[in-house]
Coordinates of C-alpha atoms in Angstrom, one line a residue:
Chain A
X1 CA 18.8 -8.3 -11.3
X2 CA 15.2 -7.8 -10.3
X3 CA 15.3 -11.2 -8.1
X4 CA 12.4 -11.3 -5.5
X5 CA 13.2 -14.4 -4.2
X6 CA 12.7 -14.4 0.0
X7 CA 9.8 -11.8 -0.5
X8 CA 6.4 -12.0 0.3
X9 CA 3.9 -9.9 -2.0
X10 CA 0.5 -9.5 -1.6
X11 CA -1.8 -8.3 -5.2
X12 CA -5.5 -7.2 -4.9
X13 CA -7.7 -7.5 -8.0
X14 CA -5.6 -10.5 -9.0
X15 CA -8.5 -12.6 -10.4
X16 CA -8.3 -9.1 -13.5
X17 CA -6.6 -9.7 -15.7
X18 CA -3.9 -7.1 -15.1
X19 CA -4.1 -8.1 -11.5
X20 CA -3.4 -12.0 -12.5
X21 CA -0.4 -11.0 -14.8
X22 CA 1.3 -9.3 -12.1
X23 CA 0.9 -11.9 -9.8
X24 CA 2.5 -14.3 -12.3
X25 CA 5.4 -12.2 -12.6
X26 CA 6.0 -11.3 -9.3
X27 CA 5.7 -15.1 -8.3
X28 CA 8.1 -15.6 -11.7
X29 CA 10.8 -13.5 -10.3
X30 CA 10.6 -16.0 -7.0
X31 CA 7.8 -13.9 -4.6
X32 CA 5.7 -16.1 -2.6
X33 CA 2.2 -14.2 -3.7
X34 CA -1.0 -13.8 -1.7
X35 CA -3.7 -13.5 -4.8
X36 CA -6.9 -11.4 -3.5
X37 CA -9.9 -10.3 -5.5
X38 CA -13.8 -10.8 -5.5
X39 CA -13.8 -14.1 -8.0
X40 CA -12.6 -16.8 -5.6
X41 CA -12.9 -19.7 -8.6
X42 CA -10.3 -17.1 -10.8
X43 CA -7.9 -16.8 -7.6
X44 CA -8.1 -20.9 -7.2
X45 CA -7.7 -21.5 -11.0
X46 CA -4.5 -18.5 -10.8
X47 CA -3.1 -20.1 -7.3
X48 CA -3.6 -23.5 -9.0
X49 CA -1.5 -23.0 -12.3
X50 CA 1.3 -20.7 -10.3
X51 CA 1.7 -24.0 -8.2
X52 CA 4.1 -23.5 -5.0
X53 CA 4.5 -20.0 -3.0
X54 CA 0.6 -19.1 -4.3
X55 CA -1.9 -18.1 -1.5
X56 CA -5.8 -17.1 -1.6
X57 CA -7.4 -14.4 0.1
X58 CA -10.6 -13.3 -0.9
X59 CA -11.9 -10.1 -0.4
X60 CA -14.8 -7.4 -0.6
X61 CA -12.6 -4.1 -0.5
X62 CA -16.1 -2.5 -0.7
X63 CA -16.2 -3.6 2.8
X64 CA -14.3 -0.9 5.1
X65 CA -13.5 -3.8 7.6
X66 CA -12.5 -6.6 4.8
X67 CA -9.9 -3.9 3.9
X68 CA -8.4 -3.0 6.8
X69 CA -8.3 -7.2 7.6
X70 CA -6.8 -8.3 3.9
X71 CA -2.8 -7.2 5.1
X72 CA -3.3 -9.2 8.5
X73 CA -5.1 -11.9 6.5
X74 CA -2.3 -12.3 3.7
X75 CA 0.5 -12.7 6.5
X76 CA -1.5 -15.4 8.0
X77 CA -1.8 -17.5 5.1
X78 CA 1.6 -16.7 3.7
X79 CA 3.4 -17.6 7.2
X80 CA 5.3 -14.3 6.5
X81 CA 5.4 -10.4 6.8
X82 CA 4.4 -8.1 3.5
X83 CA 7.3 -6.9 2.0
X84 CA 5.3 -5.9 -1.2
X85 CA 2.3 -4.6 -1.1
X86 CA 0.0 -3.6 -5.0
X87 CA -3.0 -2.2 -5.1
X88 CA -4.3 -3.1 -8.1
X89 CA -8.3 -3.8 -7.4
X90 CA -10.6 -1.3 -8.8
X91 CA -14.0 -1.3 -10.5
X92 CA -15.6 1.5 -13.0
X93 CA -19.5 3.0 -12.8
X94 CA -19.3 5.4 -15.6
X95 CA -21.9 7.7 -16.2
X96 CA -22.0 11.2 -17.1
X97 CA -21.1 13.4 -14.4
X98 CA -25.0 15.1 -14.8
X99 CA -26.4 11.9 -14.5
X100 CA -24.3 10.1 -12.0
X101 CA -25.7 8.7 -9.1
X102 CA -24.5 9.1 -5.6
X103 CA -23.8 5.7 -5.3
X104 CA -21.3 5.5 -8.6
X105 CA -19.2 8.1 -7.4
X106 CA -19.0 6.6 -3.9
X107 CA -18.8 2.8 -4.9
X108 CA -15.7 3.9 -7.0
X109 CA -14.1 6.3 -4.5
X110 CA -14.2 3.4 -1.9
X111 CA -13.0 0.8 -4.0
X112 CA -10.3 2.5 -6.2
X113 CA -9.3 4.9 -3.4
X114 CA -10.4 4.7 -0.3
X115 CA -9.4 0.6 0.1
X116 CA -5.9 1.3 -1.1
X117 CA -5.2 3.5 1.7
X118 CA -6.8 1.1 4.2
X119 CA -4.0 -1.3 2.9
X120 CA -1.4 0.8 2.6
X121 CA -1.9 2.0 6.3
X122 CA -2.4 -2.0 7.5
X123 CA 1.1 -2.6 5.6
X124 CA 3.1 0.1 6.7
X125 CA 3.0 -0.6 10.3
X126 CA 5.0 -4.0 9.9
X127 CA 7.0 -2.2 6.6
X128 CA 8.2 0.6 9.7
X129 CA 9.1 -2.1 11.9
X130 CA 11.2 -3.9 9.1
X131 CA 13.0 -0.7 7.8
X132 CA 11.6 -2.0 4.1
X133 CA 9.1 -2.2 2.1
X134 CA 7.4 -1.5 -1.4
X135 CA 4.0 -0.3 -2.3
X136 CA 3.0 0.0 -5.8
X137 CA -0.2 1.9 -6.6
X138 CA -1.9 0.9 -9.5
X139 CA -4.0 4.5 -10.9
X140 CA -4.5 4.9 -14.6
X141 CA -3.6 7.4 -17.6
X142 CA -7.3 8.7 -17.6
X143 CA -6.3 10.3 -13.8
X144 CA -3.5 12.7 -15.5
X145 CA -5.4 13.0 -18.7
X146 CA -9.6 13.0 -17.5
X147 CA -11.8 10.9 -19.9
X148 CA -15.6 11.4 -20.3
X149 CA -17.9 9.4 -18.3
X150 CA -15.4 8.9 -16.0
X151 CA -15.6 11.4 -13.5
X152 CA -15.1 8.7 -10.4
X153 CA -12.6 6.9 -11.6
X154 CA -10.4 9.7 -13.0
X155 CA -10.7 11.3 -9.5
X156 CA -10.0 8.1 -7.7
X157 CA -6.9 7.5 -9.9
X158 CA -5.3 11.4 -9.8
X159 CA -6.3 10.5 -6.2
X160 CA -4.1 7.4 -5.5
X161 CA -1.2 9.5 -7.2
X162 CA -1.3 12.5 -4.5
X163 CA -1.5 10.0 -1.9
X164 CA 0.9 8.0 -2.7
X165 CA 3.7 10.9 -3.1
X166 CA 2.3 12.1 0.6
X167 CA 3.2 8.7 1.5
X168 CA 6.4 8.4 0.1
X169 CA 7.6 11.3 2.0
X170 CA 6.1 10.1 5.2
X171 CA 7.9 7.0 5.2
X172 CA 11.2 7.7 2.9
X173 CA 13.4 7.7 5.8
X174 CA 12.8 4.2 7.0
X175 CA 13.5 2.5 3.2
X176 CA 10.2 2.3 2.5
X177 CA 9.2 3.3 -1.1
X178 CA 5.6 4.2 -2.6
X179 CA 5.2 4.5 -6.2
X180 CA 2.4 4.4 -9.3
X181 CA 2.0 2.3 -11.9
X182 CA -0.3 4.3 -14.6
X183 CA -1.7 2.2 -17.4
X184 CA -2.9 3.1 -20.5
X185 CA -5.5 1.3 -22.6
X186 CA -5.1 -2.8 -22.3
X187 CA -5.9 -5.3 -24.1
X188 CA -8.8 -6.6 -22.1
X189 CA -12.7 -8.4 -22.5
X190 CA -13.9 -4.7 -22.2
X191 CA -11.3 -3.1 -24.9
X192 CA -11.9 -6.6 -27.1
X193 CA -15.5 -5.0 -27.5
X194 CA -15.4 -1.9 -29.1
X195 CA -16.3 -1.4 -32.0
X196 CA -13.6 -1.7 -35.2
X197 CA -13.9 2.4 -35.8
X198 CA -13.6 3.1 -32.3
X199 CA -10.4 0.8 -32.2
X200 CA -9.0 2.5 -34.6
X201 CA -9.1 5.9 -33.1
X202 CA -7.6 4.6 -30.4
X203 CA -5.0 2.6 -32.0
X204 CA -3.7 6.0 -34.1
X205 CA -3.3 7.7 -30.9
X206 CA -1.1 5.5 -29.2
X207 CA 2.4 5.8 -30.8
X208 CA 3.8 2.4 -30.4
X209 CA 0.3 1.4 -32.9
X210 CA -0.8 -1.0 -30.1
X211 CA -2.5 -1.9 -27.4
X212 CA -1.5 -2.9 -23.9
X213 CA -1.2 -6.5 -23.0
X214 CA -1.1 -6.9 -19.0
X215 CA 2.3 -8.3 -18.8
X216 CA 3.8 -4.4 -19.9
X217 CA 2.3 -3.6 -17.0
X218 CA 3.5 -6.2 -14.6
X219 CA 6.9 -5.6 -15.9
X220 CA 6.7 -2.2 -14.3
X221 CA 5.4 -3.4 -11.6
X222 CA 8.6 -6.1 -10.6
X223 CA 10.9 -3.0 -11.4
X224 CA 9.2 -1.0 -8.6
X225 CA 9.0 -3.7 -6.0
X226 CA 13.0 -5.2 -6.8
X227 CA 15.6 -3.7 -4.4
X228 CA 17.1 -2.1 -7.8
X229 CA 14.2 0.2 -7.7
X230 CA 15.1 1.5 -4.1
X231 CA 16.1 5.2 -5.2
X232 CA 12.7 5.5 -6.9
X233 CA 10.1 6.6 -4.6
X234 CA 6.6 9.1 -5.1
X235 CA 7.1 8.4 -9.0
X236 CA 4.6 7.3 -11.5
X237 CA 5.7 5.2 -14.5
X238 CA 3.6 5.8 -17.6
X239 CA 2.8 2.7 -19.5
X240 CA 0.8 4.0 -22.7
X241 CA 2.1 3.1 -25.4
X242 CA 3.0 6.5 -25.8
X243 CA -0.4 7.5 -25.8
X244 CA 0.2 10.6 -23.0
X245 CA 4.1 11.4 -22.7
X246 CA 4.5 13.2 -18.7
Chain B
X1 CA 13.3 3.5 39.2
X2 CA 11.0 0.8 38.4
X3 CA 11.6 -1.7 36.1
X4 CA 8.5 -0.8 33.6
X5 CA 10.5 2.8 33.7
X6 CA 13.8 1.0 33.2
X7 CA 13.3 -0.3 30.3
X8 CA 11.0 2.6 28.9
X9 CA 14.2 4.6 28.9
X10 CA 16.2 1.9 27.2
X11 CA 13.7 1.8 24.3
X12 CA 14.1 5.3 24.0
X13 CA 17.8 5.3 23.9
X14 CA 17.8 2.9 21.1
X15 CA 15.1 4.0 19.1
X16 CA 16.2 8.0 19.5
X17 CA 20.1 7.4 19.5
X18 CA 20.3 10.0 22.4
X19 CA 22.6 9.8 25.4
X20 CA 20.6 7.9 28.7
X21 CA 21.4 11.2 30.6
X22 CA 19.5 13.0 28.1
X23 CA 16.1 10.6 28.9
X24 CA 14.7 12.2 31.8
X25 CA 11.2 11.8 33.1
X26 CA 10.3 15.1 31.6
X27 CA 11.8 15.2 28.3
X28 CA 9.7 15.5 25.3
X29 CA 10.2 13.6 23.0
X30 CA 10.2 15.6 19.7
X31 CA 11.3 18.5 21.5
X32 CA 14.3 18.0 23.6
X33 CA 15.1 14.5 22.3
X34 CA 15.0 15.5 18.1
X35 CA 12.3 12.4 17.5
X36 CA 10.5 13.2 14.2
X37 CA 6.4 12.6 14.2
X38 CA 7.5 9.3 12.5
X39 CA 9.9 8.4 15.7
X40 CA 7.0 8.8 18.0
X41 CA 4.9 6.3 16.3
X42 CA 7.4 4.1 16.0
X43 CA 7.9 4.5 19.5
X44 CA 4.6 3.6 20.0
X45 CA 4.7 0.7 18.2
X46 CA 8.0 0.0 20.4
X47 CA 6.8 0.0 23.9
X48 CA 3.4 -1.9 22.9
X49 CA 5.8 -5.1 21.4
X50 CA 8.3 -4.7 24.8
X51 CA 5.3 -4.8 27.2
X52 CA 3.0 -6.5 25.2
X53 CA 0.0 -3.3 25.6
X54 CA -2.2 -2.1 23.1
X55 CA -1.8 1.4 23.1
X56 CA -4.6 3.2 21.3
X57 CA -4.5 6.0 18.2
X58 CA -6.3 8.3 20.7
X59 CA -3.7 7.2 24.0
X60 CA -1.1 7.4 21.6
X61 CA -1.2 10.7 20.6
X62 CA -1.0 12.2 24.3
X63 CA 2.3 10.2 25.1
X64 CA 4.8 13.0 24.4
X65 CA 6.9 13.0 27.1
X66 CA 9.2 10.0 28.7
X67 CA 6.8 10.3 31.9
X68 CA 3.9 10.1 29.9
X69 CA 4.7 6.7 28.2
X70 CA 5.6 5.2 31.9
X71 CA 2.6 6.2 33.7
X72 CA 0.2 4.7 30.5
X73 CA 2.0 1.6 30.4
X74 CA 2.7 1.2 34.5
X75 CA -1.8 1.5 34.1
X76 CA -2.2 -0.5 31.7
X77 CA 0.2 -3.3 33.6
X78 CA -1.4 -2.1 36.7
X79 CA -5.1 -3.1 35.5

C-alpha cells in the first residue's frame, strides 16, 4: 500500500523543515521529487542526501510570474508530467491586526495563498489531460481555530481550505483529488525558542503531551497523494496532536 | 467539409460521447451536446494539441458552438 513508485511530485517550501520531510517521504515511497523553495544551498544539500529521482527548482513564489513558471519548470527538469502536486511554502509577518502594515497582510496573502492557486491552476491543466492527479494543500490548525497576531496567516490558511474544496468539486469528475493537510504546532527552530513556561502551556493543551515532528505530517501527506486515498477529495486531515478535534 | 472541420467534429465525438449526426455546425456545445463547463475547457485544451493553436482564455470563452471552434481555428491556420 501507499507505493508511489512511477510518480512524479513536485513540494514547494521543501528547504522548511516540514517541506524537506515530505519530500523525503514522498521520494521514500518511490516518487521522483522536484524540491522548490527560496534556500537553494538547503534544496542542493536535500537533493544531494535523497540521491537518485531528486530535482531542484528554485523559486520566489512572491513573484506572480515565478509561480505560474514553477509547474512548467518541475516537468522540465523531472522529464515527466506532475502527478502530485503540495503546496507547502508559506512565510508568517505577524503583527497585531491594529498595527499591521499593508505590506504583512499582502506578503502573506500572496505567498500562502495566492501562489498556491497559481500552482494549482498550472498543474491541473496537464492533471485534466491525464484523468489523475493529487494536490495536497498544506494550511494550518490556526486557519480553523484563529491565533493572535496572526491575522494574515490565519486568513490565508482558512483561505487555502475554501479553495481547495471549490476545487475539488471542479475537477472530481476527471479523478483528480484536492485535499488539506492542517498542522498543528511542530517541532521547529521557531517552536525550539519559546520560552520553558510558554512550552508548557502549549504542551498541556495538546492531548497526545507532545509536539509535532514533521514526518507526522508527511505521513499524511503520502496517504493523500497514494491511489489508496482516491475516494478522499475536499477533506482536511487534522494533525494536532489532538490539540483542535474537527 | 474541410478537413480543419473534419476533424473538429471527430474531437467532439470523442471528447462528448455524442452521436456524429448530433455534431452539426450549429450545435452548442453545452446545450444541445450535454458538455459540462469542464468539457468545454477540455475541449479547448483538445483542439489546441490536434492543430497545434494557442487558443486564448479570452478566444476560449466565445467558442460555444461547433462553428465557432472551426472558424477560430480555420483563422488561426489561415494566418
Amino acid at each position: 500500500m501507499f507505493s508511489l513508485e512511477g510518480k512524479t511530485a513536485l513540494v514547494t517550501g521543501a528547504s522548511g523543515g516540514i517541506g524537506a520531510a515530505v519530500a523525503r517521504a514522498l521520494h521514500e515511497r518511490g516518487a521522483a521529487v522536484v524540491l522548490s523553495g527560496t534556500r537553494e544551498e538547503a534544496l542542493r544539500a536535500l537533493a544531494a542526501a535523497l540521491g537518485e529521482r531528486a530535482f531542484i527548482c528554485a523559486a520566489n513564489l512572491s513573484d506572480a510570474g515565478e509561480a505560474d513558471a514553477l509547474v512548467g519548470r518541475a516537468e522540465a527538469v523531472a522529464g515527466a508530467p506532475l502527478d502530485i502536486l503540495v503546496n507547502n511554502a508559506g512565510l508568517t509577518r505577524d503583527n497585531l491586526a491594529i498595527r499591521m502594515k499593508d505590506a504583512e497582510w499582502s506578503q502573506v496573502l500572496t505567498v500562502d495563498l495566492e501562489s498556491p492557486f497559481r500552482l494549482c491552476r498550472a498543474a491541473l491543466k496537464g492533471m485534466l489531460r491525464r484523468r489523475a492527479g493529487r494536490i495536497v494543500n498544506i494550511a494550518s490548525i490556526v486557519g480553523t481555530t484563529g491565533n493572535p497576531g496572526q491575522a494574515n496567516y490565519c486568513a490565508a490558511k482558512a483561505g487555502m481550505t475554501g479553495m481547495s474544496k471549490a476545487l475539488a468539486q471542479e475537477v472530481g469528475s476527471r479523478g483528480i483529488t484536492v485535499n488539506v493537510v492542517a498542522p498543528g504546532f511542530v517541532e521547529t527552530p521557531m517552536t525550539d525558542a519559546l520560552p520553558d513556561v510558554q512550552r508548557e502551556k502549549l504542551l498541556g493543551a495538546i492531548p497526545l503531551g507532545r509536539m509535532g515532528r514533521p514526518e507526522d505530517i508527511a505521513a499524511a501527506v503520502v496517504y493523500l497523494a497514494s491511489d489508496e486515498a482516491g475516494w478522499v477529495t475536499g477533506s482536511t486531515v487534522h494533525v494536532n496532536g489532538g490539540m483542535a478535534m474537527n | 467539409m474541410s478537413e480543419i472541420a473534419d476533424k473538429v467534429k471527430k474531437i467532439v465525438v470523442e471528447h462528448l460521447g455524442v452521436d456524429e449526426s448530433k455534431v452539426t455546425p450549429d450545435a452548442s456545445f453545452i446545450d444541445d451536446l450535454g458538455a459540462d463547463s469542464l468539457d468545454t475547457v477540455e475541449l479547448v485544451m483538445a483542439f489546441e494539441e490536434a492543430f497545434s493553436v494557442e487558443i486564448p482564455e479570452d478566444a476560449a470563452e466565445k467558442i460555444t458552438t461547433v462553428k465557432d471552434a472551426i472558424d477560430y481555428i480555420e483563422k488561426q491556420k489561415a494566418a
